[in-house]
Amino acid sequence: MIRAASYLVVGGQFGDEGKGKIVDLVVQEGGVDVVVRYNGGANAGHTIVLDQGKYPLHLLPSGSLHPEVMNLITAGVVVDPLHLVKEIQNLQGRGFHCENLRISDRAHLVMPWHKSIDAHLGGRIGTTARGIGPCYEDRASRRGLRMGDLVDEAGLVDKDHFARRVKETVEDKNAILTKVYGLGPLDPEEILHDYFAAAELLKGQVTDTADLLEQYTREGKCVLFEGAQGALLDVDWGTYPYVTSSSVSLPGCLLGSGVFVVPELRMGVVKAYATRVGEGPFPTELGEYGAVKERDTFNPELGAPRLTEAERSAALDGDDYCMGRWLRLVGAEFGTTTGRPRRCGWLDLVAVRQAVRMSGLNALVLTKLDILDGIPKLKLAVAYERGGKQTRAFPARSHHLNEYTPVYEELPGWETLDGAGSFEELPGEAQHYIRRIEEYTGVPVRVLSVGSHRSQSLFLPDRAVTARH
Ligand code: GDP
Ligand code: IMO
Ligand code: MG
């Protein structure tokens, strides 16, 4: 059980920590009335597993599978209305009504030119090509279009105004697309047709979400703020420039939702090992990313490749690529949004500490602990070393990060977590692994996730932990 007046759920690593599962779980167990998505866009991929099947959500808040819960997409989110409509229709087709969704009139719109530019230029960073970076760029340069340009105060599609804005913008964008990038031009009429159709479906849900949120907090409703991405992908505090384009942590929550609420229980979701998708430094990575891209692709028809016995023994003999492949294949580490193989590595506590600091985390949620079953020796990175000097603060310079060698602590692994219904029933080695993470970060672990289903979760009581890193 977990109870608080309000919650924050953020990623403590490079994204994909299992936030979707945890938001859904806390909504169910923690008395949540309202879920707020405050950053990112359809680059996020949050998977929720229920008895009926798997639900990957991108733009929709992860409270969307609870019909009684209000879900807000606030001003900090960049919304692709075409994508949002598809997501809603998909859920409706599976029996969810999605009526309790409200979208901020200040949320910026992801437009087709954003997606074209992202697809063309995003390869260097390995973006999701969902138009996120170019949309946030236009927001900062004051050229963006917002939900309030598409839907007016009365909740009607603002056709004249939106058409004018699209036509003047597309002229500039087409010049850039064709002359600078050598891409084809976009047709404004086609854009208007698609966006008006989406707006007809969304118009009743566009509103001032900050006003609504203020009202909810005044009424004493329990709010959960859901972060997308993870601390090390933050535009300022992540591995810049290999980051996303939004503020993912507590400051981004305040900025994006427009209401001053400091969530009482600030939960950092941390995977029991580390993964990263896309380019950029990854100090505890196991194996070379080049080999991963070449060998570990996901074929939807054939499914994911299987770990062979030879690879398993090589991993146990210290072959880094095979150990990384073990984590990837056993952990099904393929992107929810793009299907790309995720790079895998040992848990990096230096990185997690960055997340703790950024959001003032007072609770950790440790996910995918089950994936470590059967690995006899586990490693935790507790510092980095470069040129004979050690650091425990996450370095600013990404161009040096590959020169840092992680300093590892080695801990014994366990055979299986199967059958453990509480922390005390876990194998001693698993308890020790968890306690070391708490001790290093100074933050208690409050939830353990040992499988993708809601029910595969253990709650731990609050306890004071003194940091010793
Ligand atoms: P998010 O972006 O942080 O919401 O995470 P993703 O949904 O992209 O990736 C996490 C994946 O791990 C999803 O497929 C989840 O269903 C799955 N998952 C979450 N927690 C656990 C767990 O404890 N064990 C296992 N085996 N899978 C989990
Ligand atoms: P969730 O919410 C993992 C990564 C991309 C790329 C970089 C920039 O599911 O944890 P972008 O499209 O945002 O401009 O890409 O950030 N990235 C994610 N990685 N999980 C995510 O979201 C991510 N969102 C973006 O792979 O490296
Ligand atoms: Mg994800």
GROMACS .gro file of N, CA and C in nm, residues 149-152 156-167 192-193 195-197 199-200:
model
   69
  149ASP      N    1  -0.484   2.775  -3.097
  149ASP     CA    2  -0.497   2.829  -3.232
  149ASP      C    3  -0.593   2.745  -3.315
  150LEU      N    4  -0.611   2.621  -3.270
  150LEU     CA    5  -0.694   2.528  -3.347
  150LEU      C    6  -0.838   2.524  -3.294
  151VAL      N    7  -0.851   2.543  -3.163
  151VAL     CA    8  -0.984   2.539  -3.101
  151VAL      C    9  -1.004   2.669  -3.024
  152ASP      N   10  -1.117   2.734  -3.043
  152ASP     CA   11  -1.136   2.865  -2.977
  152ASP      C   12  -1.196   2.849  -2.836
  156LEU      N   13  -1.500   2.565  -3.031
  156LEU     CA   14  -1.526   2.541  -3.174
  156LEU      C   15  -1.394   2.540  -3.250
  157VAL      N   16  -1.390   2.470  -3.361
  157VAL     CA   17  -1.267   2.468  -3.441
  157VAL      C   18  -1.251   2.606  -3.504
  158ASP      N   19  -1.136   2.669  -3.479
  158ASP     CA   20  -1.114   2.807  -3.524
  158ASP      C   21  -1.053   2.804  -3.665
  159LYS      N   22  -1.138   2.774  -3.763
  159LYS     CA   23  -1.089   2.743  -3.896
  159LYS      C   24  -1.013   2.859  -3.961
  160ASP      N   25  -1.071   2.979  -3.957
  160ASP     CA   26  -1.007   3.092  -4.027
  160ASP      C   27  -0.872   3.124  -3.967
  161HIS      N   28  -0.871   3.137  -3.837
  161HIS     CA   29  -0.746   3.172  -3.769
  161HIS      C   30  -0.639   3.065  -3.793
  162PHE      N   31  -0.677   2.938  -3.777
  162PHE     CA   32  -0.579   2.830  -3.790
  162PHE      C   33  -0.527   2.822  -3.935
  163ALA      N   34  -0.618   2.838  -4.030
  163ALA     CA   35  -0.577   2.832  -4.172
  163ALA      C   36  -0.476   2.943  -4.202
  164ARG      N   37  -0.502   3.062  -4.148
  164ARG     CA   38  -0.410   3.174  -4.170
  164ARG      C   39  -0.273   3.141  -4.112
  165ARG      N   40  -0.272   3.091  -3.990
  165ARG     CA   41  -0.145   3.060  -3.923
  165ARG      C   42  -0.068   2.949  -3.997
  166VAL      N   43  -0.142   2.847  -4.042
  166VAL     CA   44  -0.075   2.737  -4.113
  166VAL      C   45  -0.018   2.788  -4.245
  167LYS      N   46  -0.095   2.868  -4.316
  167LYS     CA   47  -0.049   2.911  -4.449
  167LYS      C   48   0.074   2.999  -4.438
  192LEU      N   49  -0.449   2.117  -4.332
  192LEU     CA   50  -0.572   2.173  -4.273
  192LEU      C   51  -0.682   2.067  -4.267
  193HIS      N   52  -0.692   1.991  -4.372
  193HIS     CA   53  -0.794   1.885  -4.375
  193HIS      C   54  -0.774   1.789  -4.257
  195TYR      N   55  -0.591   1.829  -3.976
  195TYR     CA   56  -0.595   1.889  -3.842
  195TYR      C   57  -0.738   1.931  -3.805
  196PHE      N   58  -0.815   1.974  -3.904
  196PHE     CA   59  -0.955   2.009  -3.873
  196PHE      C   60  -1.033   1.883  -3.833
  197ALA      N   61  -1.004   1.773  -3.903
  197ALA     CA   62  -1.074   1.648  -3.870
  197ALA      C   63  -1.040   1.605  -3.727
  199ALA      N   64  -0.936   1.803  -3.489
  199ALA     CA   65  -0.989   1.903  -3.395
  199ALA      C   66  -1.137   1.881  -3.368
  200GLU      N   67  -1.211   1.836  -3.469
  200GLU     CA   68  -1.354   1.808  -3.449
  200GLU      C   69  -1.374   1.704  -3.339
   0.00000   0.00000   0.00000
